CSV table of C-alpha atoms and ligand atoms in Angstrom, one decimal:
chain,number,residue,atom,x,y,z
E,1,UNK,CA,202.1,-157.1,114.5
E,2,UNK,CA,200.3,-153.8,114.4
E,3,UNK,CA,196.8,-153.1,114.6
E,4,UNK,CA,196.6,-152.0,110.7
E,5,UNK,CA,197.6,-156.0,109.8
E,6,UNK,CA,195.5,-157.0,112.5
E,7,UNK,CA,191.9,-155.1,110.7
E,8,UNK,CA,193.9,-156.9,106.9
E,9,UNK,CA,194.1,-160.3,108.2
E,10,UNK,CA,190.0,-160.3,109.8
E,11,UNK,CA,188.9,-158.8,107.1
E,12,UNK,CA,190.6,-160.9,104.5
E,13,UNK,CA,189.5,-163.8,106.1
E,14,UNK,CA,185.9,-163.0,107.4
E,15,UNK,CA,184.5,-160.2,104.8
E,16,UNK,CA,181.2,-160.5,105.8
E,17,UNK,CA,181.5,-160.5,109.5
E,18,UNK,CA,183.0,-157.3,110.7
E,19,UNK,CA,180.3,-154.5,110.3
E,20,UNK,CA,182.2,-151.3,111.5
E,21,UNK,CA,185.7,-150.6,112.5
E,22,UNK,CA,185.9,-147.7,115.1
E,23,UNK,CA,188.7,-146.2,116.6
E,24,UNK,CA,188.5,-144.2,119.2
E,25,UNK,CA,190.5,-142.7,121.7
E,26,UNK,CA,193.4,-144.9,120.3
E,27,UNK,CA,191.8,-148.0,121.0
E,28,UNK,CA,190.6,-150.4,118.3
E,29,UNK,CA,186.8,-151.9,118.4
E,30,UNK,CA,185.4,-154.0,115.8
E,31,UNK,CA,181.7,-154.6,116.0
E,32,UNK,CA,181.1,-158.0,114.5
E,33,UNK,CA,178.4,-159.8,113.5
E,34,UNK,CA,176.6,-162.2,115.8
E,35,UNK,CA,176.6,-164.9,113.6
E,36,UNK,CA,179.9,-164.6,112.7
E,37,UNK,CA,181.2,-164.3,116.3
E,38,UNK,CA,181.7,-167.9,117.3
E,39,UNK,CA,184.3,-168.5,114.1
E,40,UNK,CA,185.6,-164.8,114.7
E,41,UNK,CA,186.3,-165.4,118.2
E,42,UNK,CA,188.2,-169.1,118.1
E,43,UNK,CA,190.4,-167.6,115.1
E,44,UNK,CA,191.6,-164.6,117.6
E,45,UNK,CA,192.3,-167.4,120.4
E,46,UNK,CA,194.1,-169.6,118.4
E,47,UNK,CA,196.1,-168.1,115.8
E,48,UNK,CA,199.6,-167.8,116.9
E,49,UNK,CA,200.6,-164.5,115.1
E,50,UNK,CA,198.0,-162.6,116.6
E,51,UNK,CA,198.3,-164.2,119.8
E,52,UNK,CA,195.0,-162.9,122.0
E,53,UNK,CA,195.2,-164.9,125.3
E,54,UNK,CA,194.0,-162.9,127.6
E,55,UNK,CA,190.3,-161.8,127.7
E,56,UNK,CA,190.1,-158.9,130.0
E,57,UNK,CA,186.5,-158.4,130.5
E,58,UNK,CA,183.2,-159.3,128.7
E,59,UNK,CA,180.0,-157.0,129.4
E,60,UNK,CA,177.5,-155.7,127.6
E,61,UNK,CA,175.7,-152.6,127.1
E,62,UNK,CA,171.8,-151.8,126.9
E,63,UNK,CA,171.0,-149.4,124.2
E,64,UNK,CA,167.2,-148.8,124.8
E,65,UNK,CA,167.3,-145.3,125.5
E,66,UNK,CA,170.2,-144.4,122.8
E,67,UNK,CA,167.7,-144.8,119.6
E,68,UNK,CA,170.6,-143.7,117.8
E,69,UNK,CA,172.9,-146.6,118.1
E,70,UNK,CA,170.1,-149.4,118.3
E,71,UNK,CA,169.0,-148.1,115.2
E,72,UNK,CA,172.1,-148.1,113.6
E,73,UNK,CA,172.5,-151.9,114.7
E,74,UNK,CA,169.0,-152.6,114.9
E,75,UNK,CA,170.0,-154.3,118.3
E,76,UNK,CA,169.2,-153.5,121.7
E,77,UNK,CA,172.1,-154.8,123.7
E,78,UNK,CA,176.1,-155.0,122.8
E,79,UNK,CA,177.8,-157.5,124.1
E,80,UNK,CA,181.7,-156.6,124.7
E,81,UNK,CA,184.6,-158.4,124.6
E,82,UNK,CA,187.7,-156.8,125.3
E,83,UNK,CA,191.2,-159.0,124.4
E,84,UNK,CA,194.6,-158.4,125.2
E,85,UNK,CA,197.7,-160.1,123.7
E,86,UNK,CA,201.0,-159.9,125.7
E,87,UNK,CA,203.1,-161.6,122.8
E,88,UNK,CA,202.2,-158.4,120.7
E,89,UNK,CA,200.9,-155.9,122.9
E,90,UNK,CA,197.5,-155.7,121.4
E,91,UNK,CA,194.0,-154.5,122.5
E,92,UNK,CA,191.1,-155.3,120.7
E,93,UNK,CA,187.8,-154.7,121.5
E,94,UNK,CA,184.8,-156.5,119.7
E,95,UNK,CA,181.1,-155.6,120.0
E,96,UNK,CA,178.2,-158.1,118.9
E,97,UNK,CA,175.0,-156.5,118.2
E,98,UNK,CA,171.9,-158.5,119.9
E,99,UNK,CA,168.2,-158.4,120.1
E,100,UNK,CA,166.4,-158.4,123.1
E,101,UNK,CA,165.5,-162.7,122.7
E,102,UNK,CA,168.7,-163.4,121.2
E,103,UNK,CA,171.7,-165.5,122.4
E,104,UNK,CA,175.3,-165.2,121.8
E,105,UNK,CA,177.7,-168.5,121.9
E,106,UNK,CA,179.9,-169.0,124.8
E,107,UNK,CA,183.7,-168.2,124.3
E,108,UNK,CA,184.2,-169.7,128.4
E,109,UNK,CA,185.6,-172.8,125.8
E,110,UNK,CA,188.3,-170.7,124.8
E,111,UNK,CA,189.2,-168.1,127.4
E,112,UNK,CA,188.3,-170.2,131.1
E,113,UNK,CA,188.1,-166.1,132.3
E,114,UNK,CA,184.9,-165.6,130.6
E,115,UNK,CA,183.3,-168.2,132.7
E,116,UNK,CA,182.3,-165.6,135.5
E,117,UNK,CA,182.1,-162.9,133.0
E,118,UNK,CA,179.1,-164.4,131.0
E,119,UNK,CA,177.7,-165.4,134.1
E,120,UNK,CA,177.8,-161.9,135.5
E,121,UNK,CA,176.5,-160.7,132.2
E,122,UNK,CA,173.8,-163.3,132.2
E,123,UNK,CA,172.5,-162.2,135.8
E,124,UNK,CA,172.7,-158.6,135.1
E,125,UNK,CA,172.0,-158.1,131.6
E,126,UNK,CA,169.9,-161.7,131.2
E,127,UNK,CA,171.7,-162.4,127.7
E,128,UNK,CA,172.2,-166.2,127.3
E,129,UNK,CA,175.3,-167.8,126.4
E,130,UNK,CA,175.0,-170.9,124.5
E,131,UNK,CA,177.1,-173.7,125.0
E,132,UNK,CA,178.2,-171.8,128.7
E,133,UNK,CA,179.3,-175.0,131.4
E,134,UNK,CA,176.8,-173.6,133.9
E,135,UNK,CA,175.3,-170.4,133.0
E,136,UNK,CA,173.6,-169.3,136.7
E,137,UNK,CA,173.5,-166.1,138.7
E,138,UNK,CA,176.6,-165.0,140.2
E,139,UNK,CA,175.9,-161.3,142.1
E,140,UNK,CA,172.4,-161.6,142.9
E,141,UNK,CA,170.6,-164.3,145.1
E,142,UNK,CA,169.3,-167.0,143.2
E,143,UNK,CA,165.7,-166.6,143.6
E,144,UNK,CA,165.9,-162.8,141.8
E,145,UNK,CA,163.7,-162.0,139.4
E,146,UNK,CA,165.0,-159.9,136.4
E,147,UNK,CA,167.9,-158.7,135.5
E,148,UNK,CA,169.0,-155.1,137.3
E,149,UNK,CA,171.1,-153.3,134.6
E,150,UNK,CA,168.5,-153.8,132.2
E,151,UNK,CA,167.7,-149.8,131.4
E,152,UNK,CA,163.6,-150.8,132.0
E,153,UNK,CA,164.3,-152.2,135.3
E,154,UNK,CA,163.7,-149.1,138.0
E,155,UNK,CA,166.2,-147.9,140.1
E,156,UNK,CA,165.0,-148.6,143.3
E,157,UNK,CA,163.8,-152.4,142.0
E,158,UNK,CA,160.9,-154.0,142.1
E,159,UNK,CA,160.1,-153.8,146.3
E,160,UNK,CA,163.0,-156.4,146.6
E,161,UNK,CA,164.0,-154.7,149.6
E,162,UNK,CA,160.5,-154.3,151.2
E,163,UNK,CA,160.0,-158.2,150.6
E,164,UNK,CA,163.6,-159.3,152.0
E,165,UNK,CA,163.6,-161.6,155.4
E,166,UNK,CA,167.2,-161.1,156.7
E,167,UNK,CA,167.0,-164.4,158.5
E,168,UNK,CA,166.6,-166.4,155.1
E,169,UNK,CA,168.2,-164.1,152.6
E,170,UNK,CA,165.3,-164.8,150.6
E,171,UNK,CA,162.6,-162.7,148.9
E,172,UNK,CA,159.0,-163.1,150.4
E,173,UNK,CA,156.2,-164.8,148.1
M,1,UNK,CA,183.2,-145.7,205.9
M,2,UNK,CA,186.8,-145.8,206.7
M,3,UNK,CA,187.1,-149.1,204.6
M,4,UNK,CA,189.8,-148.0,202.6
M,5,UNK,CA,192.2,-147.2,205.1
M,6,UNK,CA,191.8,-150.2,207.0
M,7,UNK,CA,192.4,-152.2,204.4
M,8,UNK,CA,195.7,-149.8,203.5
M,9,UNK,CA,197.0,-150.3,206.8
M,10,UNK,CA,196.8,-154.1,206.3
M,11,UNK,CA,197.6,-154.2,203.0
M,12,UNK,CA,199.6,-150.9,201.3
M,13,UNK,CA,199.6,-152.3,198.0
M,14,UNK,CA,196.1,-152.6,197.7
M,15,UNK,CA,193.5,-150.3,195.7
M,16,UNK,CA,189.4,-150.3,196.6
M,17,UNK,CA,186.7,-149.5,193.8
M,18,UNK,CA,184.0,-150.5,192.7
M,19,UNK,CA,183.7,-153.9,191.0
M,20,UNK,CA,181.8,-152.0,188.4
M,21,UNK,CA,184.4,-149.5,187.5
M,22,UNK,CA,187.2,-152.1,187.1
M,23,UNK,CA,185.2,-154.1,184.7
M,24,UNK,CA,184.5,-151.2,183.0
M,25,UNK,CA,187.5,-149.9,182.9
M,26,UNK,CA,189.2,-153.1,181.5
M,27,UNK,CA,186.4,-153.7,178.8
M,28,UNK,CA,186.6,-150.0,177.6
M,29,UNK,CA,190.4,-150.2,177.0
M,30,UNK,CA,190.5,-153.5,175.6
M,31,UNK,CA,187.5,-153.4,172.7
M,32,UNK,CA,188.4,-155.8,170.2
M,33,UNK,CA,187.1,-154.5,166.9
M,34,UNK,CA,185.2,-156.8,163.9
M,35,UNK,CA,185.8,-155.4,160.6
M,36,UNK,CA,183.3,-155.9,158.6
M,37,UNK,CA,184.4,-154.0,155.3
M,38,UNK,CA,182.8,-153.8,152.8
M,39,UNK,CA,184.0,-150.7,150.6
M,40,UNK,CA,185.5,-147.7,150.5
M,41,UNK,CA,184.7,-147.4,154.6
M,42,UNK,CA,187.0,-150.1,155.3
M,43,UNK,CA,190.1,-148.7,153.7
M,44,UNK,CA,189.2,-146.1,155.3
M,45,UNK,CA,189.0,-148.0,158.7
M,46,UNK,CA,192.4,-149.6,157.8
M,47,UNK,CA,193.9,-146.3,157.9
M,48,UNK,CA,192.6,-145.6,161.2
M,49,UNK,CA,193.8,-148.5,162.2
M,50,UNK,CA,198.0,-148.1,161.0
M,51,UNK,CA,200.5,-146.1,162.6
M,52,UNK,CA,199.4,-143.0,161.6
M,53,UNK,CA,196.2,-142.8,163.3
M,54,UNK,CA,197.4,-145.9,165.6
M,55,UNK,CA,193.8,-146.6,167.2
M,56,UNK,CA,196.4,-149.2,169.4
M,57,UNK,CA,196.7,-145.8,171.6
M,58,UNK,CA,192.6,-146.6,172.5
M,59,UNK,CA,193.2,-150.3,173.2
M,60,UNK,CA,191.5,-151.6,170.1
M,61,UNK,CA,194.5,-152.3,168.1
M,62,UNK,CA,193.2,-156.3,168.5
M,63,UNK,CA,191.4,-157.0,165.2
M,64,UNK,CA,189.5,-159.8,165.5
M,65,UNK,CA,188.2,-161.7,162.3
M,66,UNK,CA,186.7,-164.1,163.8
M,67,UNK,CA,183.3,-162.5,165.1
M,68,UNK,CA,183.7,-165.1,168.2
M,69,UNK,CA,186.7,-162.8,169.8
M,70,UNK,CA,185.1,-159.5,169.0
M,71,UNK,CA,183.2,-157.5,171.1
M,72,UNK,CA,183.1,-154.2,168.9
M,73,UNK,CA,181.5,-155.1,165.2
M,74,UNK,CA,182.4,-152.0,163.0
M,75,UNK,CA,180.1,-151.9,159.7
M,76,UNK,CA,182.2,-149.9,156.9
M,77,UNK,CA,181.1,-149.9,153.9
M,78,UNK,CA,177.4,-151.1,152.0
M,79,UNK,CA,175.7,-153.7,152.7
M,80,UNK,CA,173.0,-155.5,150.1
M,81,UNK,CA,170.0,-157.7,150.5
M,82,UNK,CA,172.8,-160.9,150.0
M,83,UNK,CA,175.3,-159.7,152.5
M,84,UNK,CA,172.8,-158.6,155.3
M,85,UNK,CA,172.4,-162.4,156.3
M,86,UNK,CA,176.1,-162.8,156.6
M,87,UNK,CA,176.2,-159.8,159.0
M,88,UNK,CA,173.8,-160.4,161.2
M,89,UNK,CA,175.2,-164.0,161.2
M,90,UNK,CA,178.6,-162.2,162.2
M,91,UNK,CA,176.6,-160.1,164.7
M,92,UNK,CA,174.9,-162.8,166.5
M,93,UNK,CA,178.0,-164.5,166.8
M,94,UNK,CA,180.0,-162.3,168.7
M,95,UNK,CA,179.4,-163.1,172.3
M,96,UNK,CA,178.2,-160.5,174.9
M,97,UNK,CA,178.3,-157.9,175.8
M,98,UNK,CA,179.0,-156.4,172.3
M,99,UNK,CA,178.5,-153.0,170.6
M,100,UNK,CA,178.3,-151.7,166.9
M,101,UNK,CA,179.4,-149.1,165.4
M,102,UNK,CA,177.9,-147.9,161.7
M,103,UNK,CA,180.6,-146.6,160.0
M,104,UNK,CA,180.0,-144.1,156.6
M,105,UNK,CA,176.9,-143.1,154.6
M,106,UNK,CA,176.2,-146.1,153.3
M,107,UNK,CA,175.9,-148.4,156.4
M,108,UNK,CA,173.6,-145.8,158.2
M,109,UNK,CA,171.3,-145.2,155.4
M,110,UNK,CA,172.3,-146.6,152.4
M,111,UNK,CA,173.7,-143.1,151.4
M,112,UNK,CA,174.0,-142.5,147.8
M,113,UNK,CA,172.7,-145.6,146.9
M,114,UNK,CA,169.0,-145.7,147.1
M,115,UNK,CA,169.1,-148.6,144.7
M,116,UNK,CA,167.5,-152.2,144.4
M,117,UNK,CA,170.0,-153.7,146.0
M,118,UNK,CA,170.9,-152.0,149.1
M,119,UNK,CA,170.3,-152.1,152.7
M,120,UNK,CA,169.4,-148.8,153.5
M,121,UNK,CA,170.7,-148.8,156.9
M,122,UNK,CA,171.8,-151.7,158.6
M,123,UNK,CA,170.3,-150.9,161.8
M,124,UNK,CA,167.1,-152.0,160.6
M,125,UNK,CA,168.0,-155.7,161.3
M,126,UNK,CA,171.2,-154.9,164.2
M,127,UNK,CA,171.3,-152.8,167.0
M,128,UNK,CA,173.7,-149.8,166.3
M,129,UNK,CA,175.5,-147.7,168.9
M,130,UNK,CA,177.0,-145.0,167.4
M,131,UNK,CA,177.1,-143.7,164.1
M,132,UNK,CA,179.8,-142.1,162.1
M,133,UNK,CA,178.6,-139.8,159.5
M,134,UNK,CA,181.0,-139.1,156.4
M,135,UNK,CA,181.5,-140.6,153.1
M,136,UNK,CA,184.4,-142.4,154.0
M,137,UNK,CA,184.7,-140.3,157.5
M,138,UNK,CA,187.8,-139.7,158.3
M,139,UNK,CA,190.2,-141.2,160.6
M,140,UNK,CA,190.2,-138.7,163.4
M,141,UNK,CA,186.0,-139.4,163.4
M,142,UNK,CA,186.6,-143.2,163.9
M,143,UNK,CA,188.7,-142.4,167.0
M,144,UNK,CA,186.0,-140.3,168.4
M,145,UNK,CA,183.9,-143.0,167.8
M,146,UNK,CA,186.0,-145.3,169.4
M,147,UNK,CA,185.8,-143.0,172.5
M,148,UNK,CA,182.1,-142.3,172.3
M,149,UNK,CA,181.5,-146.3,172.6
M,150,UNK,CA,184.1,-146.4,175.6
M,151,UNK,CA,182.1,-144.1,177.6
M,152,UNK,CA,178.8,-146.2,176.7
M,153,UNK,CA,181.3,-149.1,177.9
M,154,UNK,CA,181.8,-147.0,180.9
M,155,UNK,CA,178.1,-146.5,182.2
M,156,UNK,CA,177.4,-150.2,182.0
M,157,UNK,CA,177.0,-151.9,185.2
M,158,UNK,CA,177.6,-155.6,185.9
M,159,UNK,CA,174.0,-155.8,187.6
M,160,UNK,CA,171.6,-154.8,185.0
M,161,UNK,CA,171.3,-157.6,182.5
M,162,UNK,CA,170.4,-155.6,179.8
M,163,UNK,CA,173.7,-154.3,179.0
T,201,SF4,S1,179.9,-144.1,152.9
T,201,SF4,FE1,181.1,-143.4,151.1
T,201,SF4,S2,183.2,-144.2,151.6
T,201,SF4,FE2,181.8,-145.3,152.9
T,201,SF4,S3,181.2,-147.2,151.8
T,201,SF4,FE3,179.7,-145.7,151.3
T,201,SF4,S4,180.4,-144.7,149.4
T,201,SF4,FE4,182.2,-145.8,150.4
């Protein structure tokens, strides 16, 4: 199965859905659209000619400062998926344009590997995944406010480290 | 005093020094490291630790993971606001007497990464002996950190309880 029949197949069967096909550097993305995504996502797990069963990473990007891509989308963040199949030998990437207040549905259903990988988008990004088993912080503590690889939040944080008590781990107030 | 040789004429085998010095000189040749790496640091630590670099020729070729047979804690690598109660747990752990070592940038100052997350310097919440400046440093300045804290080992005296 190549690529080319990969783009045929999604686009025969969800027209509406896929809103730009780039390719780039060899590698295949398809940015897709949110609501679309959940039914998108389940046909790429479970159809046995394309075969994706391996979900490599999920993350997302924040395009606040790139007016020229959030424009485009009218979206501030991308959420990324990036699938792997070892029966064909197939990369795929898929983007999902988001608002800033917007949720995308969990895929930790189909792949168990994006588990973590939401959660660690969640806590960094603060996207929600609906439908995730237990969608909590996974890198920072538990009591941290905001979410650090938002591009608004500053570098140096929000005095976390002048509020920290090593003894507790815990922010102060 | 002429102690020496009396005791040499009893006993030929025997060797007088100070009880002192023979502490000292055990402890310093026989550190027992605690790794605590954390990034790049401790690879590079690791390397100082294999044949090549063979810190086994100083005596501290005993890596200790359990902080409660350690008496040198080596910090390689960052540390953030959610590790730094883990190493000062490690830290307080160890028994005494103990020394640290700050190994790399990053543990001595947060180095590059003046960021929300960091501990810049983990000497603000342990005391540190010796630093090691570099980003990693290399093997050659872990050695001579080794021997830096062997002659702070050295100067220590059994009497003074602040050691
Ligand atoms: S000092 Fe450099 S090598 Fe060491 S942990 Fe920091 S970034 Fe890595």
């Amino acid at each position: 199965m190549s690529e080319t029949h990969l783009i045929d197949r999604v686009r025969e069967l969800f027209p509406e859905a896929i809103i730009e096909v780039q390719r780039a550097h060899d590698e295949l993305t398809l940015v897709v659209r949110k609501s679309a995504l959940e039914a998108f996502m389940h046909f790429l797990f479970q159809d046995t000619e394309l075969a994706f069963n391996y979900l490599v990473d999920v993350t997302a990007v924040d395009y606040q400062n790139l007016p020229e891509i959030s424009e485009k989308f009218q979206a501030r963040f991308m959420v990324v998926y990036h699938l792997y199949s070892h029966q064909n030998n197939v990369r795929v990437r898929i983007k999902t344009p988001l608002e800033e207040d917007e949720a995308v549905p969990s895929v930790a259903t189909l792949w168990k590997a994006a588990n973590w990988l939401e959660r660690e988008v969640y806590d960094m990004f603060g996207i929600v995944f609906e439908g995730h088993p237990d969608l909590c912080r996974i890198l920072m503590p538990d009591d941290y406010e905001g979410h650090p690889l938002r591009k608004d939040y500053p570098l140096r944080g929000r005095g976390e480290r002048a509020r920290f008590l090593f003894d507790t781990g815990n922010q102060e107030g | 005093m002429g102690l020496e040789k009396a005791i040499g004429s009893v006993m030929p085998n025997a060797l007088t020094t100070r009880l002192d010095r023979l502490i000292n000189w055990a402890q310093k040749n026989s550190l027992w490291p605690m790794p605590f790496g954390t990034a790049c640091c401790g690879i590079e630590l690791m390397a100082t630790l294999a044949a090549k670099y063979d810190l086994a020729r100083f005596g501290a070729e005993a890596i200790r993971f359990s902080p409660r047979q350690a008496d040198l804690l080596i910090v390689a690598g960052r540390v953030s606001l959610k590790e730094m109660p883990v190493l000062k747990k490690i830290y307080d752990q160890m028994p005494e007497p103990k020394w640290v070592i700050s190994m790399g940038a990053c543990a001595s100052c947060g180095g590059v990464f003046d960021t929300y997350t960091l501990i810049q310097g983990v000497d603000q919440f342990i005391p540190v002996d010796i630093y090691v400046p570099g980003c990693p440093p290399r093997p050659e300045d872990m050695i001579d950190a080794l021997i830096q804290i062997q002659k702070i080992v050295e100067e220590k005296s059994v009497r003074d309880p602040s050691d």
